[in-house]
Amino acid sequence: MPDLVPEDSLPNVDKDQFRPIDLRALLDVPRSIQKPRVLMLYGSLRERSYSRLATEEAARILRRLGAEVRIYNPACRCRIRPRPIMPKSRNCEICRSGRKRRSGARRSGMAR
């Protein structure tokens, strides 16, 4: 069995920066009346997604601790009204759609 790292050993923490919690400084701050708000995200659209399950579990824990939690559902797309197309944008739209507009110089050169 490999050697296990002892629990009190923290080789990745700078000991000068790691200080115990000062309870007086923590408790003297006036508390907010609002619950902390947390927005949780997950990226998978699969029916059985482990990232979604982990997000929902974390949300349950945060709610139990008193937070207001919302979970963003990536499958729920908001419908946004299309913006009006400006004249210059219409030219770009035509180019992207595959219909090519020929300028006067090109037309006259091709007609020969």
PDB file of C-alpha atoms in Angstrom:
ATOM      1  CA  MET A   1       0.000   0.000   0.000  1.00  0.00           C
ATOM      2  CA  PRO A   2       1.477   3.414  -0.942  1.00  0.00           C
ATOM      3  CA  ASP A   3       2.411   5.930   1.738  1.00  0.00           C
ATOM      4  CA  LEU A   4      -0.473   8.291   2.449  1.00  0.00           C
ATOM      5  CA  VAL A   5       0.092  11.994   3.033  1.00  0.00           C
ATOM      6  CA  PRO A   6      -0.781  12.939   6.625  1.00  0.00           C
ATOM      7  CA  GLU A   7      -3.892  15.115   7.008  1.00  0.00           C
ATOM      8  CA  ASP A   8      -2.029  17.956   8.711  1.00  0.00           C
ATOM      9  CA  SER A   9       0.527  18.169   5.890  1.00  0.00           C
ATOM     10  CA  LEU A  10      -0.304  20.919   3.371  1.00  0.00           C
ATOM     11  CA  PRO A  11       2.646  21.181   0.985  1.00  0.00           C
ATOM     12  CA  ASN A  12       0.686  23.347  -1.474  1.00  0.00           C
ATOM     13  CA  VAL A  13      -0.186  26.058   1.102  1.00  0.00           C
ATOM     14  CA  ASP A  14       2.157  28.908   2.029  1.00  0.00           C
ATOM     15  CA  LYS A  15       2.283  28.811   5.847  1.00  0.00           C
ATOM     16  CA  ASP A  16       2.722  32.596   6.062  1.00  0.00           C
ATOM     17  CA  GLN A  17      -0.539  33.133   4.150  1.00  0.00           C
ATOM     18  CA  PHE A  18      -2.507  30.435   5.962  1.00  0.00           C
ATOM     19  CA  ARG A  19      -3.974  31.862   9.162  1.00  0.00           C
ATOM     20  CA  PRO A  20      -6.700  30.505  11.420  1.00  0.00           C
ATOM     21  CA  ILE A  21     -10.083  32.256  11.276  1.00  0.00           C
ATOM     22  CA  ASP A  22     -10.306  35.318  13.534  1.00  0.00           C
ATOM     23  CA  LEU A  23     -13.799  34.930  15.014  1.00  0.00           C
ATOM     24  CA  ARG A  24     -13.893  38.478  16.428  1.00  0.00           C
ATOM     25  CA  ALA A  25     -13.259  39.990  12.986  1.00  0.00           C
ATOM     26  CA  LEU A  26     -15.743  37.604  11.406  1.00  0.00           C
ATOM     27  CA  LEU A  27     -18.595  38.216  13.858  1.00  0.00           C
ATOM     28  CA  ASP A  28     -18.194  42.021  14.204  1.00  0.00           C
ATOM     29  CA  VAL A  29     -19.307  42.649  10.611  1.00  0.00           C
ATOM     30  CA  PRO A  30     -22.978  43.683  10.288  1.00  0.00           C
ATOM     31  CA  ARG A  31     -24.951  40.915   8.642  1.00  0.00           C
ATOM     32  CA  SER A  32     -27.110  41.297   5.569  1.00  0.00           C
ATOM     33  CA  ILE A  33     -30.790  40.463   5.786  1.00  0.00           C
ATOM     34  CA  GLN A  34     -30.842  39.039   2.245  1.00  0.00           C
ATOM     35  CA  LYS A  35     -30.041  35.448   1.531  1.00  0.00           C
ATOM     36  CA  PRO A  36     -26.930  34.937  -0.586  1.00  0.00           C
ATOM     37  CA  ARG A  37     -27.918  34.426  -4.231  1.00  0.00           C
ATOM     38  CA  VAL A  38     -26.192  31.711  -6.218  1.00  0.00           C
ATOM     39  CA  LEU A  39     -26.593  30.947  -9.920  1.00  0.00           C
ATOM     40  CA  MET A  40     -25.388  27.462 -10.771  1.00  0.00           C
ATOM     41  CA  LEU A  41     -24.505  26.341 -14.283  1.00  0.00           C
ATOM     42  CA  TYR A  42     -24.060  22.999 -15.982  1.00  0.00           C
ATOM     43  CA  GLY A  43     -23.263  22.376 -19.607  1.00  0.00           C
ATOM     44  CA  SER A  44     -24.563  18.972 -20.593  1.00  0.00           C
ATOM     45  CA  LEU A  45     -27.868  18.522 -22.413  1.00  0.00           C
ATOM     46  CA  ARG A  46     -27.974  14.756 -21.904  1.00  0.00           C
ATOM     47  CA  GLU A  47     -30.939  13.199 -20.155  1.00  0.00           C
ATOM     48  CA  ARG A  48     -28.714  11.579 -17.511  1.00  0.00           C
ATOM     49  CA  SER A  49     -25.964  14.149 -16.932  1.00  0.00           C
ATOM     50  CA  TYR A  50     -23.585  13.796 -14.007  1.00  0.00           C
ATOM     51  CA  SER A  51     -22.712  17.499 -14.105  1.00  0.00           C
ATOM     52  CA  ARG A  52     -26.437  18.305 -13.776  1.00  0.00           C
ATOM     53  CA  LEU A  53     -26.840  15.807 -10.924  1.00  0.00           C
ATOM     54  CA  ALA A  54     -23.823  17.277  -9.117  1.00  0.00           C
ATOM     55  CA  THR A  55     -25.197  20.787  -9.652  1.00  0.00           C
ATOM     56  CA  GLU A  56     -28.602  19.814  -8.252  1.00  0.00           C
ATOM     57  CA  GLU A  57     -26.975  18.155  -5.229  1.00  0.00           C
ATOM     58  CA  ALA A  58     -24.869  21.258  -4.563  1.00  0.00           C
ATOM     59  CA  ALA A  59     -28.005  23.409  -4.914  1.00  0.00           C
ATOM     60  CA  ARG A  60     -29.807  21.301  -2.289  1.00  0.00           C
ATOM     61  CA  ILE A  61     -26.887  21.735   0.107  1.00  0.00           C
ATOM     62  CA  LEU A  62     -26.746  25.500  -0.491  1.00  0.00           C
ATOM     63  CA  ARG A  63     -30.522  25.816   0.031  1.00  0.00           C
ATOM     64  CA  ARG A  64     -30.207  23.910   3.300  1.00  0.00           C
ATOM     65  CA  LEU A  65     -27.502  26.403   4.330  1.00  0.00           C
ATOM     66  CA  GLY A  66     -29.896  29.274   3.578  1.00  0.00           C
ATOM     67  CA  ALA A  67     -28.924  30.446   0.094  1.00  0.00           C
ATOM     68  CA  GLU A  68     -31.296  31.392  -2.707  1.00  0.00           C
ATOM     69  CA  VAL A  69     -30.227  29.118  -5.575  1.00  0.00           C
ATOM     70  CA  ARG A  70     -31.167  29.168  -9.236  1.00  0.00           C
ATOM     71  CA  ILE A  71     -29.986  26.636 -11.779  1.00  0.00           C
ATOM     72  CA  TYR A  72     -29.499  27.768 -15.367  1.00  0.00           C
ATOM     73  CA  ASN A  73     -30.951  25.223 -17.772  1.00  0.00           C
ATOM     74  CA  PRO A  74     -28.952  25.338 -21.034  1.00  0.00           C
ATOM     75  CA  ALA A  75     -31.785  23.610 -22.922  1.00  0.00           C
ATOM     76  CA  CYS A  76     -34.162  26.494 -22.209  1.00  0.00           C
ATOM     77  CA  ARG A  77     -33.330  29.078 -24.852  1.00  0.00           C
ATOM     78  CA  CYS A  78     -34.817  32.533 -24.591  1.00  0.00           C
ATOM     79  CA  ARG A  79     -36.447  33.827 -27.736  1.00  0.00           C
ATOM     80  CA  ILE A  80     -34.966  37.127 -28.711  1.00  0.00           C
ATOM     81  CA  ARG A  81     -36.656  39.369 -31.240  1.00  0.00           C
ATOM     82  CA  PRO A  82     -34.537  39.711 -34.366  1.00  0.00           C
ATOM     83  CA  ARG A  83     -33.001  43.124 -34.838  1.00  0.00           C
ATOM     84  CA  PRO A  84     -33.904  45.019 -37.993  1.00  0.00           C
ATOM     85  CA  ILE A  85     -31.346  44.463 -40.741  1.00  0.00           C
ATOM     86  CA  MET A  86     -29.532  47.634 -41.740  1.00  0.00           C
ATOM     87  CA  PRO A  87     -28.683  48.217 -45.454  1.00  0.00           C
ATOM     88  CA  LYS A  88     -24.971  47.405 -45.047  1.00  0.00           C
ATOM     89  CA  SER A  89     -25.828  44.317 -43.042  1.00  0.00           C
ATOM     90  CA  ARG A  90     -28.143  43.219 -45.832  1.00  0.00           C
ATOM     91  CA  ASN A  91     -25.139  43.165 -48.216  1.00  0.00           C
ATOM     92  CA  CYS A  92     -23.269  40.914 -45.808  1.00  0.00           C
ATOM     93  CA  GLU A  93     -26.371  38.745 -45.447  1.00  0.00           C
ATOM     94  CA  ILE A  94     -26.554  38.318 -49.231  1.00  0.00           C
ATOM     95  CA  CYS A  95     -22.853  37.380 -49.369  1.00  0.00           C
ATOM     96  CA  ARG A  96     -23.275  34.787 -46.620  1.00  0.00           C
ATOM     97  CA  SER A  97     -26.359  33.267 -48.187  1.00  0.00           C
ATOM     98  CA  GLY A  98     -24.448  32.372 -51.344  1.00  0.00           C
ATOM     99  CA  ARG A  99     -26.166  34.763 -53.716  1.00  0.00           C
ATOM    100  CA  LYS A 100     -23.463  36.879 -55.224  1.00  0.00           C
ATOM    101  CA  ARG A 101     -24.062  40.422 -56.295  1.00  0.00           C
ATOM    102  CA  ARG A 102     -21.961  41.541 -59.181  1.00  0.00           C
ATOM    103  CA  SER A 103     -20.682  45.072 -59.350  1.00  0.00           C
ATOM    104  CA  GLY A 104     -21.026  47.052 -62.602  1.00  0.00           C
ATOM    105  CA  ALA A 105     -17.335  46.622 -63.510  1.00  0.00           C
ATOM    106  CA  ARG A 106     -17.506  42.866 -63.109  1.00  0.00           C
ATOM    107  CA  ARG A 107     -20.721  42.598 -65.093  1.00  0.00           C
ATOM    108  CA  SER A 108     -19.320  44.509 -68.038  1.00  0.00           C
ATOM    109  CA  GLY A 109     -16.121  42.428 -67.977  1.00  0.00           C
ATOM    110  CA  MET A 110     -18.059  39.181 -67.949  1.00  0.00           C
ATOM    111  CA  ALA A 111     -20.361  40.249 -70.772  1.00  0.00           C
ATOM    112  CA  ARG A 112     -17.493  40.431 -73.254  1.00  0.00           C
TER     113      ARG A 112
END
